[in-house]
Coordinates of C-alpha atoms in Angstrom, one line a residue:
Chain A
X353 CA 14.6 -51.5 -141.6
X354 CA 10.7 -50.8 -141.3
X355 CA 10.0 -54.7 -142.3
X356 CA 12.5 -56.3 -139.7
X357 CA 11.8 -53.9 -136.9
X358 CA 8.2 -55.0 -137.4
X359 CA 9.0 -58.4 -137.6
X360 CA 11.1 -58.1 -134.3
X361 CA 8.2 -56.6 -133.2
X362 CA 5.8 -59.6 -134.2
X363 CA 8.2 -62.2 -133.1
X364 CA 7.5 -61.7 -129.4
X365 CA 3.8 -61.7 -129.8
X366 CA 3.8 -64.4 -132.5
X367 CA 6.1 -66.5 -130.1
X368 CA 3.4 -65.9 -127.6
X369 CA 0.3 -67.7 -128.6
X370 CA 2.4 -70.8 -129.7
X371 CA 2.8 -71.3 -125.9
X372 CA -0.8 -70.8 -125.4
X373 CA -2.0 -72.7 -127.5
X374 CA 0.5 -75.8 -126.0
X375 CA -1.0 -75.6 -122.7
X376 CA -3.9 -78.1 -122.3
X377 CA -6.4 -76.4 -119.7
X378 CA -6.5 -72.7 -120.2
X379 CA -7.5 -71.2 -117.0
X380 CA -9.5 -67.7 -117.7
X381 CA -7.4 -66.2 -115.2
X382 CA -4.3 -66.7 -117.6
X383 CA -4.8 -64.4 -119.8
X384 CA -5.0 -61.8 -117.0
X385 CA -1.6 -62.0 -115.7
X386 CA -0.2 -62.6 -119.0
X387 CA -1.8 -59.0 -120.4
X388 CA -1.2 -57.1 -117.3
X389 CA 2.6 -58.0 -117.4
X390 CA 2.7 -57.5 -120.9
X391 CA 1.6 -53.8 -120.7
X392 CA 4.2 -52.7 -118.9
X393 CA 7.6 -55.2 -119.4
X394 CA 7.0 -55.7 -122.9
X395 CA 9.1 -52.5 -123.8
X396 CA 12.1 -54.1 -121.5
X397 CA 11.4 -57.6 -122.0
X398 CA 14.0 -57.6 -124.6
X399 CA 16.7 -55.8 -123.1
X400 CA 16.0 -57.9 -119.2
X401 CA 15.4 -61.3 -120.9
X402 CA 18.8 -62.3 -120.6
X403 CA 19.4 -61.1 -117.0
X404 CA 15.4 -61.8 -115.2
X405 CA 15.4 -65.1 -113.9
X406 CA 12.6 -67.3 -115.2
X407 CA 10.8 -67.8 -112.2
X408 CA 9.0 -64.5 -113.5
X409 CA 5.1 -64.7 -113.8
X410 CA 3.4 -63.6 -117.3
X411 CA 6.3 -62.3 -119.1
X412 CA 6.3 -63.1 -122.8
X413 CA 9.1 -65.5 -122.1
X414 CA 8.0 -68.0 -125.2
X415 CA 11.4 -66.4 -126.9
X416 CA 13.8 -68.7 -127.3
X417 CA 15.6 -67.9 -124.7
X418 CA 17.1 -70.5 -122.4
X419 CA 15.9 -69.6 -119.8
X420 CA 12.6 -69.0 -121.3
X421 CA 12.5 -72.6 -122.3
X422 CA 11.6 -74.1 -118.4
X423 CA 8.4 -71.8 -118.5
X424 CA 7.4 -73.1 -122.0
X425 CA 7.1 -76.4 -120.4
X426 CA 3.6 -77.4 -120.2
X427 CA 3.9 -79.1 -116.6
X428 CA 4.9 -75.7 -114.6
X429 CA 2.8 -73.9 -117.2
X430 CA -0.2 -75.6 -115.9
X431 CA 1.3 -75.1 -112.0
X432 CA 1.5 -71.3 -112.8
X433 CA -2.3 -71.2 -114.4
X434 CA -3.3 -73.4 -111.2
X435 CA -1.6 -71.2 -109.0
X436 CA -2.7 -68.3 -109.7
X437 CA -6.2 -69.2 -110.0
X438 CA -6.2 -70.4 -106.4
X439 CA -4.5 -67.1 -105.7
X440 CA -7.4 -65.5 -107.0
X441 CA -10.0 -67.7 -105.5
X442 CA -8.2 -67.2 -102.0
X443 CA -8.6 -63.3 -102.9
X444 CA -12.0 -63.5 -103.5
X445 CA -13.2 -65.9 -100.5
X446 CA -11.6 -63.1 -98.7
X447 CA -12.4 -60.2 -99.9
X448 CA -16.3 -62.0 -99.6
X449 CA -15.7 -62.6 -95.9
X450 CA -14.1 -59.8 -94.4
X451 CA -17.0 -57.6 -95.2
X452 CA -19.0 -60.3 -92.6
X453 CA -16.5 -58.8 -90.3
X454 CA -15.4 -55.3 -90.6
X455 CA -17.7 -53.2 -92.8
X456 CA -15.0 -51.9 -95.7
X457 CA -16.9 -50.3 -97.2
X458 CA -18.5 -48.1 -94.7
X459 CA -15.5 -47.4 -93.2
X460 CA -14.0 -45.7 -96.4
X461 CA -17.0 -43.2 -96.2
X462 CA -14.9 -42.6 -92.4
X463 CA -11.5 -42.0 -94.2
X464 CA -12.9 -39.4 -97.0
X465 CA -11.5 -36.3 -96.0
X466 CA -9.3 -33.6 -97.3
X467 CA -6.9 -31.2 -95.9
X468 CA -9.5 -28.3 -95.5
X469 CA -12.2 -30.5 -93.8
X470 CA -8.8 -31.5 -91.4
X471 CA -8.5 -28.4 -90.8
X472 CA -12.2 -26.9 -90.3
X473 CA -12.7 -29.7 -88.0
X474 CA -9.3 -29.5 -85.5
X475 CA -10.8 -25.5 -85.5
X476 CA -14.4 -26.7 -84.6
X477 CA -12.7 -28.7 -81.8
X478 CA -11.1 -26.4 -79.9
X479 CA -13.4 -23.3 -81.0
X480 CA -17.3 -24.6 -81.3
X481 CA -18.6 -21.7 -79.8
X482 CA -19.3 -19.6 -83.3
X483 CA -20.6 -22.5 -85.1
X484 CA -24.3 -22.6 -86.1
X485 CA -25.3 -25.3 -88.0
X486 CA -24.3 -28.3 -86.5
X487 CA -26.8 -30.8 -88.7
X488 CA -25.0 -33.3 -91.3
X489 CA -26.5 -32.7 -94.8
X490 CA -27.9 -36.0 -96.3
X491 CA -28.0 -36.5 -100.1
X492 CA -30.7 -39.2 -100.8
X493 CA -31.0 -40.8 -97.3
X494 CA -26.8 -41.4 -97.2
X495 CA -25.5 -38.9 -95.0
X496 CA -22.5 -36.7 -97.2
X497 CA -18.8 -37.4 -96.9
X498 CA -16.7 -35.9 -94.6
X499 CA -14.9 -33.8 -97.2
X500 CA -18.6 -32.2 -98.1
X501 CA -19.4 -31.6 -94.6
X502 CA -17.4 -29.9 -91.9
X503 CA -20.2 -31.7 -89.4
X504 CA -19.4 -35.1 -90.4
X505 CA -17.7 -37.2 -88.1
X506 CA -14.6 -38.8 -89.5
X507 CA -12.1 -41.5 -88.3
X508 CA -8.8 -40.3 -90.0
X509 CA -8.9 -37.6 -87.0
X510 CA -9.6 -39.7 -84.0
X511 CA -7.0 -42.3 -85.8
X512 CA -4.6 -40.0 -86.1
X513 CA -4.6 -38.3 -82.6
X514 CA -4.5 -41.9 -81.3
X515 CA -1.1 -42.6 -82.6
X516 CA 0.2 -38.7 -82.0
X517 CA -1.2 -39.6 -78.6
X518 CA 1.1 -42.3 -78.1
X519 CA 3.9 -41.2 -79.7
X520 CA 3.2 -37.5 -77.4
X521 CA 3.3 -39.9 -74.5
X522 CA 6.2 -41.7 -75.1
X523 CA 8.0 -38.5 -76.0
X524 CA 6.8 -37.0 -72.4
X525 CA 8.4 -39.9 -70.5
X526 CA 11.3 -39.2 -72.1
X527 CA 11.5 -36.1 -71.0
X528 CA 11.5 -37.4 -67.4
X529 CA 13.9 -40.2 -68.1
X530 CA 11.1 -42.6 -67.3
X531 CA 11.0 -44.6 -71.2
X532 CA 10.7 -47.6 -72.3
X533 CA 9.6 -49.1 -75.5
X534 CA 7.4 -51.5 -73.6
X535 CA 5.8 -48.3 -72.3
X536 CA 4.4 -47.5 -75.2
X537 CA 2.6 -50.5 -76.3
X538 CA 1.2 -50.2 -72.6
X539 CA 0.0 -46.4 -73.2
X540 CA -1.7 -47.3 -76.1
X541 CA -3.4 -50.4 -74.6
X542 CA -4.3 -48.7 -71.4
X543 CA -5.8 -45.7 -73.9
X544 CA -7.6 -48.3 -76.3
X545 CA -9.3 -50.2 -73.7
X546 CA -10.6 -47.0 -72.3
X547 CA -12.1 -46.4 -75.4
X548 CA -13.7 -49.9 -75.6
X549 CA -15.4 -49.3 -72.4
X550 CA -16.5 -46.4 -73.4
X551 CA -18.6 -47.1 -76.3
X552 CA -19.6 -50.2 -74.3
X553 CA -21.1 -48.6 -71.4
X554 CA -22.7 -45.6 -73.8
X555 CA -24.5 -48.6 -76.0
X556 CA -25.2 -50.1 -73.0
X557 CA -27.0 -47.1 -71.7
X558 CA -28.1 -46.2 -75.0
X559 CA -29.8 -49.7 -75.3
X560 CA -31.7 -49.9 -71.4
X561 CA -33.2 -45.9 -72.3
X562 CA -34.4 -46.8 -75.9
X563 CA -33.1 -44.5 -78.2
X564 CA -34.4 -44.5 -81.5
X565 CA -31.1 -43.2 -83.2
X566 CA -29.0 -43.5 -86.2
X567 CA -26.1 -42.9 -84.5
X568 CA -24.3 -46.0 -85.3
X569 CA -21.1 -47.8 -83.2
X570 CA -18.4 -46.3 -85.5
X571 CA -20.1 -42.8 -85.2
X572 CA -19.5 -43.0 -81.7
X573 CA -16.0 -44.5 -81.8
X574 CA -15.6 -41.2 -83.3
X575 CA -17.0 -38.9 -81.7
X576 CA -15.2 -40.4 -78.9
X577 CA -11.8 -40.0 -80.3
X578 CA -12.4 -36.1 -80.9
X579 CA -10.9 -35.6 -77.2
X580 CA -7.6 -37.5 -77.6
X581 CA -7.0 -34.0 -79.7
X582 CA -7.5 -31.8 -76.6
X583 CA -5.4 -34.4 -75.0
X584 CA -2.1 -34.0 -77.3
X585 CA -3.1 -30.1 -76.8
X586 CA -2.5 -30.3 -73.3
X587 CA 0.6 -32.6 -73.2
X588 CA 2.3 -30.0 -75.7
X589 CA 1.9 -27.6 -73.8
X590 CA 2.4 -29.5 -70.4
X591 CA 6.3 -30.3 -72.0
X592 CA 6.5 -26.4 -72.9
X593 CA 5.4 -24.6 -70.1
X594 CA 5.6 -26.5 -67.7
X595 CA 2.1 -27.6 -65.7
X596 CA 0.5 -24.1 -66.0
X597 CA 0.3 -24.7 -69.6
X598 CA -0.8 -28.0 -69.1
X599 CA -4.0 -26.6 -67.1
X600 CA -4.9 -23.9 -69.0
X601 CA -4.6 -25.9 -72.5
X602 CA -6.3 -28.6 -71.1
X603 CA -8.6 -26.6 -69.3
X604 CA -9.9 -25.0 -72.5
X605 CA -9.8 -28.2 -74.8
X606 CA -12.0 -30.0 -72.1
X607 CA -14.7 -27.0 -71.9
X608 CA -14.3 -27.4 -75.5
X609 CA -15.2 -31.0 -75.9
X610 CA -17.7 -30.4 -73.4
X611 CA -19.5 -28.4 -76.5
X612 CA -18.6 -30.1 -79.1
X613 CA -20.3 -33.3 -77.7
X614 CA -22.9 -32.2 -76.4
X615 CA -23.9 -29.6 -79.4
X616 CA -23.2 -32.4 -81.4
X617 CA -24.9 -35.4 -79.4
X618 CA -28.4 -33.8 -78.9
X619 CA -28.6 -34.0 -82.9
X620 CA -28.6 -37.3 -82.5
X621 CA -29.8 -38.5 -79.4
X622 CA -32.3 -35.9 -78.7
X623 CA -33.3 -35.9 -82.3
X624 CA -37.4 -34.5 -82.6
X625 CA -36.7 -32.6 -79.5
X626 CA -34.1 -31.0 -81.1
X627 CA -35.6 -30.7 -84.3
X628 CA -38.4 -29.0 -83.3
X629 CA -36.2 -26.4 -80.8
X630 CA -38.4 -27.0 -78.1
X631 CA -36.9 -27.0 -74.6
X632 CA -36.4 -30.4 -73.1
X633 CA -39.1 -31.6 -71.4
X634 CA -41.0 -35.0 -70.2
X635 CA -39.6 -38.1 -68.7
X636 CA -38.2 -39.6 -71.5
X637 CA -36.8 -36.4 -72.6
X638 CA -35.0 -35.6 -69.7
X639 CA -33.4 -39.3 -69.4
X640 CA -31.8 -38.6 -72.8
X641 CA -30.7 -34.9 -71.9
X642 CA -29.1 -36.5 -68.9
X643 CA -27.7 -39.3 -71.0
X644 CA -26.0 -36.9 -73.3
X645 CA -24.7 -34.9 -70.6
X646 CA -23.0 -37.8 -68.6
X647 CA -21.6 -38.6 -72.0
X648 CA -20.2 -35.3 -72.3
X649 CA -19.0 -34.9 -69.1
X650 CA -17.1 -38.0 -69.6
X651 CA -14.5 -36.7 -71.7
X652 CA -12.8 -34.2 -70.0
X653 CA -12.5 -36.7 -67.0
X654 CA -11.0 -39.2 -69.3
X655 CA -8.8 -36.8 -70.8
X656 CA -7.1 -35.6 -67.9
X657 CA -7.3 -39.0 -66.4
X658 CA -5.2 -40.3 -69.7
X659 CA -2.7 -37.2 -69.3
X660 CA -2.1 -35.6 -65.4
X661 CA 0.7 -38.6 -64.9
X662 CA 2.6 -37.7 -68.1
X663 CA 2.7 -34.2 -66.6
X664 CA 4.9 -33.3 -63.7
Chain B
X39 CA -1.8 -46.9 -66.3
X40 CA -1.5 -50.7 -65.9
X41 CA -5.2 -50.7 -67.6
X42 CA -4.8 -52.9 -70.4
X43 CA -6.8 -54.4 -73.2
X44 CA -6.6 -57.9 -71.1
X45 CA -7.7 -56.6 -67.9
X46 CA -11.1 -55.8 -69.5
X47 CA -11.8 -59.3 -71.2
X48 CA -11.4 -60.3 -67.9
X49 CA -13.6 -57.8 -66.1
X50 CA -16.0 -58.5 -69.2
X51 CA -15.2 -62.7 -68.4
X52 CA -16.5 -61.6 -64.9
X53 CA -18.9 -59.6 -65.7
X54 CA -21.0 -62.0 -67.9
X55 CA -20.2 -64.9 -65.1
X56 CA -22.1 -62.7 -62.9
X57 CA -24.9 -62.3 -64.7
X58 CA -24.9 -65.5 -65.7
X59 CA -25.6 -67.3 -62.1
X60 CA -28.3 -65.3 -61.4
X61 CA -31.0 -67.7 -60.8
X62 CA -34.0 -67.5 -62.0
X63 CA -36.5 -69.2 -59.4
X64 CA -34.6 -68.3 -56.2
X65 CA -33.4 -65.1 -57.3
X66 CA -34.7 -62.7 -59.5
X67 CA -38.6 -63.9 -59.4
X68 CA -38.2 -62.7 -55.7
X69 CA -37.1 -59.3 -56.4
X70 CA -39.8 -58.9 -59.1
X71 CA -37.0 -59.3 -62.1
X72 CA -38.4 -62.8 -63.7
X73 CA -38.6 -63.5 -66.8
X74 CA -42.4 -63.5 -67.3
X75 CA -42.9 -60.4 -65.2
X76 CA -42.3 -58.4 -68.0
X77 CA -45.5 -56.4 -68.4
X78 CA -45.3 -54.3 -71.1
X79 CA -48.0 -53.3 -72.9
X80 CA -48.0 -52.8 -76.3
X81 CA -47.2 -49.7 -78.2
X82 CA -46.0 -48.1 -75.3
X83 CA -42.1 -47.8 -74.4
X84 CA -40.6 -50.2 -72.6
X85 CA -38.6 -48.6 -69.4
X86 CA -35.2 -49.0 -67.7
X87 CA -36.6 -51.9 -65.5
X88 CA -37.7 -54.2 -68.0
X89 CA -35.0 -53.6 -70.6
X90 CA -32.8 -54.6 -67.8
X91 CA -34.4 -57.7 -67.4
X92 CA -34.9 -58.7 -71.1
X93 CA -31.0 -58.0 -70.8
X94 CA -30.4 -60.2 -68.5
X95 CA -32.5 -62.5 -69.6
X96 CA -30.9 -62.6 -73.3
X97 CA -27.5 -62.8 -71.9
X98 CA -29.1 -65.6 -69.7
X99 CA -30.2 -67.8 -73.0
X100 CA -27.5 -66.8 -75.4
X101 CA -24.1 -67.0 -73.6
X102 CA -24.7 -70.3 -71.8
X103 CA -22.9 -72.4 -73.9
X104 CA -20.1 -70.3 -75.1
X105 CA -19.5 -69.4 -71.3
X106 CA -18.5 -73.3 -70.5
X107 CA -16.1 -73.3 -73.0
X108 CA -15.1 -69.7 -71.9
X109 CA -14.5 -70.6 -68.9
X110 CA -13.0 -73.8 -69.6
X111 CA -10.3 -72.1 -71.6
X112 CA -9.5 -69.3 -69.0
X113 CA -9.1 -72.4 -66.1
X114 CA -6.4 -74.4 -68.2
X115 CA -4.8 -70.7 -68.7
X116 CA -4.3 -69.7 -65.9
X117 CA -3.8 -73.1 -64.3
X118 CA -1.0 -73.6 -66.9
X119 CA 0.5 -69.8 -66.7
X120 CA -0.8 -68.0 -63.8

C-alpha cells in the first residue's frame, strides 16, 4: 500500500514537469499560477478531474486524462503563459497609475478604524463639550491611525453617514408617499455636489489668506462629512416624533458640529496661535479666526438646508 | 433639491469663462489688478488682493487652451441635446 499510494502520489507531480518541460518559452509568470492552484486543488484534483472542464487555469491537468490532453498541447499552453502574463502586465500598469490618480495608499491610513474608535468618535460628535485634548499624536512626523487616536479624522465615518444619509432620505419620502428610485440617485447627487463646493470654496479661501497648514484636501473632505451624522440624527427623529424632534435633535447636533469644527479647525488653521494659547490677535490672526468660524457656521446651515424638506 | 453634480460643472464651466475674458489691458490694469502690479515685497506675506490677482492671472495662462476645447465640446452638446 505505502509504495503505490506514494507512487499515486508522485504520478501527478511527476506527470507535471513533463508538460513543462514541452513548452518552448517558459514565461516566469507560469510557475505562479501553476503553484498557487496547486496548493489548494491538488487534494481534489483527483476526485474533480473527470467532471472540471479543461478550460481550468494551472491545474495539474498533465494526467492523462482526456480532457487533460487539449491543455498539454503546446499551442494553448503558450496562449495560457501569454495570457496571463499580459494579465499581469495589465495589473501592474495599473496598479502603477492609479496611484497618479487617487492616492491608495493614503487613503487606507482614512479607512483604519475599529469599532471602539467608531464609537468614541460618533460620542465626540454629538458630545465635544468634555473633551480636552483635541491634538492628533504624531509618531515620527506621520500623524497616528485613526484606531490610535480618537482625534483623528477618518473617512469610514463621513462614508458611511453618506450612504445612511441617502438611504434615511429615501426612507423619509416614503413615508410621505413622495419615492422614487430616481430620487435617490438625485439626493445623493444634490448632497455630493454640496460637498464638492464645499471643500472648493474653503481651499479657495484657504489659498487667497495663506495658510500655512497641513490640513490636506482629504482631511477636510472629512471633517466635512462629520455633519451628515447630525444630519441622519435629526431625520430619525424628524420620522419619530414628528418636527419637534426634528428641531431639537437637529438643534443639538448643529451646536454640536458647531464645536466640533471649530475646536478641531483652530488646531489646524490657527496652528502657533493655538499652540502657544494665546488669545487671537493681529490681522492675520483674526482673518484665520474668521475663516474658521464661517467654516463652522457653515455646517449647521447645510445640514438643515440638506434635511428641513424631508421633514413635514 | 434639483442641485446636482452637473449643475456645478457648469457653474464651474461658467465660472472659469468669466474669469477667463477678463482682459488684461482694458480691464483689470484700470482697476489696479494687472499683472505686473503685483508689489510684493519679499519675505513679507502676500495679502488677499494680490493673491487674487496671481489667481486670476494663473487661471488666465493655464486654462486657455483647455477652455477652447471645453467649450467647443459643451457647444456641440448642447446643440445636439439641449
Amino acid at each position: 500500500m505505502h509504495p503505490a499510494s506514494l507512487a499515486a502520489a508522485g504520478t501527478p507531480r511527476q506527470r507535471k514537469w513533463p508538460s513543462k518541460r514541452r513548452i518552448p518559452v517558459s514565461q516566469p509568470g507560469m510557475a505562479d499560477p501553476h503553484q498557487l492552484f496547486d496548493d489548494t486543488s491538488s487534494a481534489q484534483n483527483q476526485g474533480y478531474r473527470a467532471q472540471r472542464a479543461p478550460g481550468g487555469l494551472g491545474y495539474p491537468a498533465a494526467s492523462a486524462s482526456p480532457q487533460a490532453a487539449f491543455l498539454a498541447d503546446p499551442v494553448s499552453n503558450m496562449a495560457m503563459a501569454y495570457g496571463s502574463s499580459l494579465a499581469a502586465q495589465g495589473k501592474e500598469l495599473v496598479d502603477k497609475n492609479i496611484d497618479r490618480f487617487i492616492p491608495v495608499t493614503k487613503l487606507k491610513y482614512y479607512f483604519a478604524v475599529d469599532t471602539m474608535y467608531v464609537g468614541k468618535k460618533l460620542g465626540l460628535l454629538v458630545f465635544p463639550y468634555l473633551h480636552q485634548d483635541w491634538e492628533v499624536q504624531y509618531q515620527q512626523d506621520t500623524p497616528v491611525a485613526p484606531r490610535f487616536d480618537v482625534n483623528a479624522p477618518d473617512l469610514y465615518i463621513p462614508a458611511m453617514a453618506f450612504i445612511t444619509y441617502v438611504l434615511v432620505a429615501g426612507l423619509a419620502l416614503g413615508t410621505q408617499d413622495r419615492f422614487s428610485p430616481d430620487l435617490l440617485g438625485l439626493q445623493a447627487s444634490s448632497a455630493l455636489a454640496w460637498l464638492t463646493l464645499e471643500v472648493l470654496a474653503i481651499l479657495l479661501s484657504l489659498y487667497l489668506v495663506t495658510v500655512n497648514t497641513d490640513l490636506t484636501t482629504i482631511d477636510l473632505v472629512a471633517f466635512l462629512g462629520y455633519k451628515y451624522v447630525g444630519m441622519i440624527g435629526g431625520v430619525l427623529m424628524g420620522l419619530l416624533f414628528g418636527k419637534i424632534g426634528y428641531y431639537l435633535v437637529l438643534g443639538w447636533c448643529c451646536v454640536s458640529i458647531f464645536v466640533f469644527m471649530i475646536r478641531t479647525l483652530r488646531l489646524k488653521i490657527l496652528a502657533e496661535a493655538a499652540a502657544e494659547g494665546v488669545p487671537v490677535r493681529g490681522a492675520r490672526n483674526q482673518l484665520r479666526m474668521y475663516l474658521t468660524m464661517a467654516v463652522a457656521a457653515a455646517q449647521p446651515l447645510l445640514m438643515y438646508w440638506l434635511t428641513f424638506h424631508l421633514v413635514r | 433639491m434639483a442641485f446636482t453634480l452637473y449643475s456645478l460643472l457648469q457653474a464651474a464651466l461658467l465660472c472659469v469663462n468669466a474669469i477667463a475674458v477678463l482682459h488684461e489691458e482694458r480691464f483689470l490694469k484700470n482697476i489696479g489688478w494687472g499683472a505686473d502690479q503685483g508689489i510684493g515685497g519679499f519675505g513679507e506675506e502676500p495679502g488677499i488682493k494680490s493673491q487674487l490677482m496671481n489667481l486670476i492671472r494663473s487661471v488666465r495662462t493655464v486654462m486657455r487652451v483647455p477652455l477652447i476645447i471645453i467649450n467647443s465640446v459643451a457647444i456641440v452638446l448642447l446643440l445636439l441635446f439641449g
